[in-house]
PDB file of C-alpha atoms in Angstrom:
ATOM      1  CA  ASP A   1      82.667  36.697  87.960  1.00 82.00           C
ATOM      2  CA  PHE A   2      78.763  37.937  87.684  1.00 84.00           C
ATOM      3  CA  ARG A   3      77.577  34.999  89.856  1.00 87.00           C
ATOM      4  CA  LYS A   4      80.598  35.330  92.416  1.00 91.00           C
ATOM      5  CA  SER A   5      79.667  39.331  92.903  1.00 94.00           C
ATOM      6  CA  PHE A   6      76.016  38.194  93.095  1.00 94.00           C
ATOM      7  CA  LEU A   7      76.814  35.806  96.023  1.00 96.00           C
ATOM      8  CA  ARG A   8      78.938  38.040  97.604  1.00 96.00           C
ATOM      9  CA  ILE A   9      75.952  40.452  98.235  1.00 96.00           C
ATOM     10  CA  PHE A  10      73.988  37.668  99.534  1.00 97.00           C
ATOM     11  CA  GLN A  11      76.201  36.158 101.887  1.00 97.00           C
ATOM     12  CA  SER A  12      77.338  39.448 103.471  1.00 97.00           C
ATOM     13  CA  PRO A  13      77.632  39.819 106.788  1.00 96.00           C
ATOM     14  CA  ARG A  14      76.072  42.793 106.897  1.00 94.00           C
ATOM     15  CA  LEU A  15      72.545  43.867 107.091  1.00 94.00           C
ATOM     16  CA  THR A  16      71.892  44.458 103.077  1.00 96.00           C
ATOM     17  CA  LEU A  17      68.771  47.020 101.694  1.00 96.00           C
ATOM     18  CA  ALA A  18      67.488  47.383  98.760  1.00 96.00           C
ATOM     19  CA  ALA A  19      65.909  50.574  97.440  1.00 97.00           C
ATOM     20  CA  VAL A  20      64.264  49.454  94.138  1.00 96.00           C
ATOM     21  CA  ASN A  21      62.945  53.531  92.695  1.00 95.00           C
ATOM     22  CA  GLY A  22      61.665  51.748  89.818  1.00 93.00           C
ATOM     23  CA  HIS A  23      60.663  48.994  87.014  1.00 94.00           C
ATOM     24  CA  ALA A  24      63.094  45.745  88.208  1.00 93.00           C
ATOM     25  CA  PHE A  25      62.691  43.521  85.745  1.00 93.00           C
ATOM     26  CA  ALA A  26      65.028  39.775  85.066  1.00 91.00           C
ATOM     27  CA  GLY A  27      68.504  40.133  87.267  1.00 91.00           C
ATOM     28  CA  GLY A  28      67.778  43.579  88.195  1.00 93.00           C
ATOM     29  CA  PHE A  29      65.441  42.397  90.036  1.00 93.00           C
ATOM     30  CA  ILE A  30      67.345  39.209  91.052  1.00 95.00           C
ATOM     31  CA  LEU A  31      70.008  41.790  92.714  1.00 96.00           C
ATOM     32  CA  ALA A  32      67.185  43.543  94.881  1.00 96.00           C
ATOM     33  CA  LEU A  33      66.367  39.827  96.066  1.00 97.00           C
ATOM     34  CA  LEU A  34      69.897  39.049  97.177  1.00 97.00           C
ATOM     35  CA  CYS A  35      69.420  42.031  99.593  1.00 97.00           C
ATOM     36  CA  ASP A  36      68.076  40.867 103.181  1.00 97.00           C
ATOM     37  CA  PHE A  37      65.473  43.731 103.060  1.00 96.00           C
ATOM     38  CA  ARG A  38      63.816  45.506 100.598  1.00 97.00           C
ATOM     39  CA  ILE A  39      61.745  49.130  99.733  1.00 97.00           C
ATOM     40  CA  GLY A  40      60.106  49.864  96.587  1.00 96.00           C
ATOM     41  CA  ALA A  41      58.816  53.463  95.352  1.00 96.00           C
ATOM     42  CA  LYS A  42      55.235  54.026  95.620  1.00 95.00           C
ATOM     43  CA  GLY A  43      53.828  54.377  91.894  1.00 93.00           C
ATOM     44  CA  ASN A  44      53.665  52.523  88.784  1.00 93.00           C
ATOM     45  CA  ALA A  45      56.930  50.407  89.393  1.00 94.00           C
ATOM     46  CA  ARG A  46      55.869  46.750  87.605  1.00 95.00           C
ATOM     47  CA  TYR A  47      57.986  43.670  89.268  1.00 96.00           C
ATOM     48  CA  SER A  48      58.714  40.585  86.830  1.00 95.00           C
ATOM     49  CA  ILE A  49      61.758  37.433  86.712  1.00 95.00           C
ATOM     50  CA  ASN A  50      60.347  37.299  82.893  1.00 92.00           C
ATOM     51  CA  GLU A  51      63.560  35.002  81.839  1.00 93.00           C
ATOM     52  CA  VAL A  52      61.450  32.586  81.238  1.00 93.00           C
ATOM     53  CA  PRO A  53      59.535  33.751  78.684  1.00 90.00           C
ATOM     54  CA  ILE A  54      61.632  35.280  76.379  1.00 88.00           C
ATOM     55  CA  GLY A  55      64.116  32.169  76.288  1.00 90.00           C
ATOM     56  CA  VAL A  56      66.849  32.330  78.858  1.00 92.00           C
ATOM     57  CA  PRO A  57      66.310  28.850  81.765  1.00 93.00           C
ATOM     58  CA  MET A  58      66.943  30.424  85.049  1.00 94.00           C
ATOM     59  CA  PRO A  59      70.722  29.962  86.366  1.00 94.00           C
ATOM     60  CA  SER A  60      69.883  27.526  89.950  1.00 95.00           C
ATOM     61  CA  ILE A  61      71.984  29.302  91.704  1.00 94.00           C
ATOM     62  CA  TYR A  62      69.669  32.560  90.937  1.00 95.00           C
ATOM     63  CA  THR A  63      66.969  30.582  91.371  1.00 96.00           C
ATOM     64  CA  GLU A  64      67.792  28.707  95.031  1.00 97.00           C
ATOM     65  CA  ILE A  65      68.255  32.287  96.072  1.00 96.00           C
ATOM     66  CA  ILE A  66      65.002  33.182  94.687  1.00 97.00           C
ATOM     67  CA  ARG A  67      63.714  29.942  96.317  1.00 97.00           C
ATOM     68  CA  TYR A  68      65.450  31.354  99.448  1.00 97.00           C
ATOM     69  CA  ARG A  69      63.281  34.379  99.845  1.00 96.00           C
ATOM     70  CA  LEU A  70      60.037  33.853  98.683  1.00 96.00           C
ATOM     71  CA  GLY A  71      59.266  30.156  99.523  1.00 96.00           C
ATOM     72  CA  SER A  72      58.957  27.565  96.547  1.00 96.00           C
ATOM     73  CA  PRO A  73      55.522  28.266  95.286  1.00 96.00           C
ATOM     74  CA  ALA A  74      55.880  31.840  95.044  1.00 96.00           C
ATOM     75  CA  ALA A  75      59.481  31.699  93.663  1.00 97.00           C
ATOM     76  CA  THR A  76      58.024  28.773  90.593  1.00 97.00           C
ATOM     77  CA  GLU A  77      55.139  31.502  89.928  1.00 95.00           C
ATOM     78  CA  ALA A  78      57.378  33.780  89.587  1.00 96.00           C
ATOM     79  CA  ILE A  79      60.087  32.022  87.216  1.00 96.00           C
ATOM     80  CA  LEU A  80      57.670  30.154  85.012  1.00 96.00           C
ATOM     81  CA  SER A  81      55.580  32.252  84.125  1.00 95.00           C
ATOM     82  CA  GLY A  82      57.055  35.234  84.110  1.00 93.00           C
ATOM     83  CA  ASP A  83      54.134  37.346  85.181  1.00 95.00           C
ATOM     84  CA  VAL A  84      54.851  41.362  85.940  1.00 95.00           C
ATOM     85  CA  TYR A  85      53.200  41.952  89.123  1.00 96.00           C
ATOM     86  CA  ASP A  86      52.738  45.299  90.543  1.00 95.00           C
ATOM     87  CA  GLU A  87      53.029  47.177  94.026  1.00 94.00           C
ATOM     88  CA  GLU A  88      50.555  44.899  96.082  1.00 94.00           C
ATOM     89  CA  ALA A  89      51.074  42.352  94.421  1.00 96.00           C
ATOM     90  CA  ALA A  90      55.437  42.519  95.305  1.00 95.00           C
ATOM     91  CA  ILE A  91      54.748  43.159  98.606  1.00 95.00           C
ATOM     92  CA  LYS A  92      52.392  40.122  98.983  1.00 95.00           C
ATOM     93  CA  LEU A  93      54.521  37.619  96.802  1.00 93.00           C
ATOM     94  CA  GLY A  94      57.724  39.041  99.437  1.00 94.00           C
ATOM     95  CA  PHE A  95      59.320  40.468  96.401  1.00 95.00           C
ATOM     96  CA  LEU A  96      59.181  43.927  98.509  1.00 96.00           C
ATOM     97  CA  GLN A  97      58.738  44.525 102.365  1.00 95.00           C
ATOM     98  CA  GLN A  98      57.959  47.462 102.452  1.00 94.00           C
ATOM     99  CA  THR A  99      57.065  50.778  99.708  1.00 96.00           C
ATOM    100  CA  THR A 100      57.208  54.634 100.679  1.00 96.00           C
ATOM    101  CA  ASP A 101      56.825  57.575  98.354  1.00 96.00           C
ATOM    102  CA  LYS A 102      60.030  57.972  95.926  1.00 95.00           C
ATOM    103  CA  ASP A 103      61.182  61.208  97.742  1.00 96.00           C
ATOM    104  CA  GLU A 104      61.327  59.264 101.217  1.00 97.00           C
ATOM    105  CA  LEU A 105      63.418  56.433  99.706  1.00 96.00           C
ATOM    106  CA  ILE A 106      66.608  57.009 100.873  1.00 96.00           C
ATOM    107  CA  THR A 107      65.665  58.168 103.953  1.00 96.00           C
ATOM    108  CA  ALA A 108      63.710  54.916 104.315  1.00 96.00           C
ATOM    109  CA  ALA A 109      66.370  52.693 103.350  1.00 95.00           C
ATOM    110  CA  VAL A 110      68.918  54.067 105.596  1.00 95.00           C
ATOM    111  CA  THR A 111      66.267  54.699 108.943  1.00 95.00           C
ATOM    112  CA  ARG A 112      65.894  50.664 108.594  1.00 94.00           C
ATOM    113  CA  ALA A 113      69.951  49.837 107.981  1.00 92.00           C
ATOM    114  CA  GLN A 114      70.418  52.420 111.859  1.00 93.00           C
ATOM    115  CA  THR A 115      67.585  49.923 113.502  1.00 91.00           C
ATOM    116  CA  LEU A 116      70.382  47.003 113.898  1.00 89.00           C
ATOM    117  CA  PRO A 117      72.591  47.545 117.032  1.00 90.00           C
ATOM    118  CA  LYS A 118      76.035  48.206 116.282  1.00 88.00           C
ATOM    119  CA  ASP A 119      76.823  45.786 118.873  1.00 93.00           C
ATOM    120  CA  CYS A 120      74.888  43.049 117.573  1.00 93.00           C
ATOM    121  CA  LEU A 121      76.821  42.796 114.158  1.00 93.00           C
ATOM    122  CA  LEU A 122      78.177  39.729 114.700  1.00 95.00           C
ATOM    123  CA  ALA A 123      74.910  37.844 115.953  1.00 97.00           C
ATOM    124  CA  TYR A 124      73.473  38.961 112.687  1.00 96.00           C
ATOM    125  CA  ALA A 125      76.420  37.397 110.781  1.00 96.00           C
ATOM    126  CA  GLN A 126      76.698  34.479 112.482  1.00 97.00           C
ATOM    127  CA  SER A 127      72.512  34.657 112.003  1.00 97.00           C
ATOM    128  CA  LYS A 128      72.302  35.200 108.602  1.00 97.00           C
ATOM    129  CA  LYS A 129      74.967  33.110 107.956  1.00 98.00           C
ATOM    130  CA  ASN A 130      72.932  30.276 109.822  1.00 98.00           C
ATOM    131  CA  LEU A 131      70.015  31.116 108.090  1.00 97.00           C
ATOM    132  CA  GLN A 132      71.564  30.582 104.383  1.00 98.00           C
ATOM    133  CA  GLY A 133      73.700  27.686 105.224  1.00 97.00           C
ATOM    134  CA  PRO A 134      70.944  24.828 103.072  1.00 97.00           C
ATOM    135  CA  VAL A 135      70.872  26.995 100.120  1.00 97.00           C
ATOM    136  CA  MET A 136      74.658  28.056  99.823  1.00 97.00           C
ATOM    137  CA  GLN A 137      75.241  24.368 100.161  1.00 96.00           C
ATOM    138  CA  THR A 138      73.159  23.622  97.909  1.00 96.00           C
ATOM    139  CA  ILE A 139      74.419  26.271  95.427  1.00 95.00           C
ATOM    140  CA  ASN A 140      78.116  24.852  96.140  1.00 94.00           C
ATOM    141  CA  ASN A 141      77.316  20.975  95.587  1.00 94.00           C
ATOM    142  CA  ASP A 142      74.631  20.908  92.512  1.00 92.00           C
ATOM    143  CA  CYS A 143      74.228  24.700  90.714  1.00 91.00           C
ATOM    144  CA  ILE A 144      77.035  24.396  88.311  1.00 87.00           C
ATOM    145  CA  LYS A 145      76.722  21.135  87.180  1.00 90.00           C
ATOM    146  CA  LEU A 146      72.774  22.363  86.495  1.00 92.00           C
ATOM    147  CA  ASP A 147      73.871  25.509  85.409  1.00 90.00           C
ATOM    148  CA  GLU A 148      76.281  23.900  82.825  1.00 90.00           C
ATOM    149  CA  GLU A 149      73.205  22.604  81.436  1.00 91.00           C
ATOM    150  CA  THR A 150      71.569  25.284  82.046  1.00 91.00           C
ATOM    151  CA  LEU A 151      74.124  26.983  79.472  1.00 90.00           C
ATOM    152  CA  LYS A 152      73.521  24.746  76.425  1.00 90.00           C
ATOM    153  CA  ILE A 153      69.671  25.673  77.192  1.00 90.00           C
ATOM    154  CA  ILE A 154      70.684  29.135  76.165  1.00 88.00           C
ATOM    155  CA  ALA A 155      72.437  28.527  73.442  1.00 88.00           C
ATOM    156  CA  HIS A 156      70.728  25.869  71.444  1.00 89.00           C
ATOM    157  CA  ASP A 157      68.750  27.110  68.411  1.00 91.00           C
ATOM    158  CA  GLU A 158      65.410  27.176  70.208  1.00 89.00           C
ATOM    159  CA  SER A 159      65.993  29.028  72.917  1.00 88.00           C
ATOM    160  CA  ILE A 160      68.226  31.233  70.735  1.00 90.00           C
ATOM    161  CA  LYS A 161      64.462  32.010  68.541  1.00 91.00           C
ATOM    162  CA  ALA A 162      63.059  33.602  71.122  1.00 88.00           C
ATOM    163  CA  GLN A 163      65.656  35.458  72.534  1.00 87.00           C
ATOM    164  CA  GLN A 164      65.047  37.004  68.741  1.00 90.00           C
ATOM    165  CA  ARG A 165      61.312  37.007  68.809  1.00 89.00           C
ATOM    166  CA  THR A 166      61.330  39.033  71.957  1.00 86.00           C
ATOM    167  CA  TYR A 167      63.962  41.528  70.800  1.00 84.00           C
ATOM    168  CA  LYS A 168      61.761  42.141  68.124  1.00 88.00           C
ATOM    169  CA  GLN A 169      59.000  42.780  70.077  1.00 85.00           C
ATOM    170  CA  LEU A 170      61.022  45.565  71.762  1.00 80.00           C
ATOM    171  CA  LEU A 171      62.317  47.117  68.938  1.00 84.00           C
ATOM    172  CA  ALA A 172      58.524  47.074  67.972  1.00 86.00           C
ATOM    173  CA  ARG A 173      57.799  48.874  70.887  1.00 83.00           C
ATOM    174  CA  LYS A 174      60.222  51.216  70.945  1.00 78.00           C
ATOM    175  CA  ARG A 175      59.203  52.731  67.019  1.00 75.00           C
TER     176      ARG A 175
END
């Protein structure tokens, strides 16, 4: 169901926008990457796809979407390193297309959404479908088998130990 929800957002025939008002890590940031356009609030927010360093292999469906949005070099770096990016790096890598003051974030997103004339919705929907065609073919043909392997790795003793280590580190930070 989670996967279906993400694909529904990704394939929406309408313009989708993410107004990112703070830190975005892991699945939260992947959720933003599902959207056609991403605006972040200026400030000290950090962005990361940090699954691998915490011991969770990136599922192939999300790998394909990240690669589609960022290109292979940036996707490879972000997924495998788990690096944490600031606002400037997030724009450079394509995580965000724009930033704005936090109190202007929703206004900026609505303004961006209104740039597409209503009589162009069919053209937008078909063009988006055409752009996403190759990645959807890969997702539909290859990702289910790869993600079955991924689930086995998530449940592997070594991965569980890494996840426990990360959890303990997070607990220690809160104290």
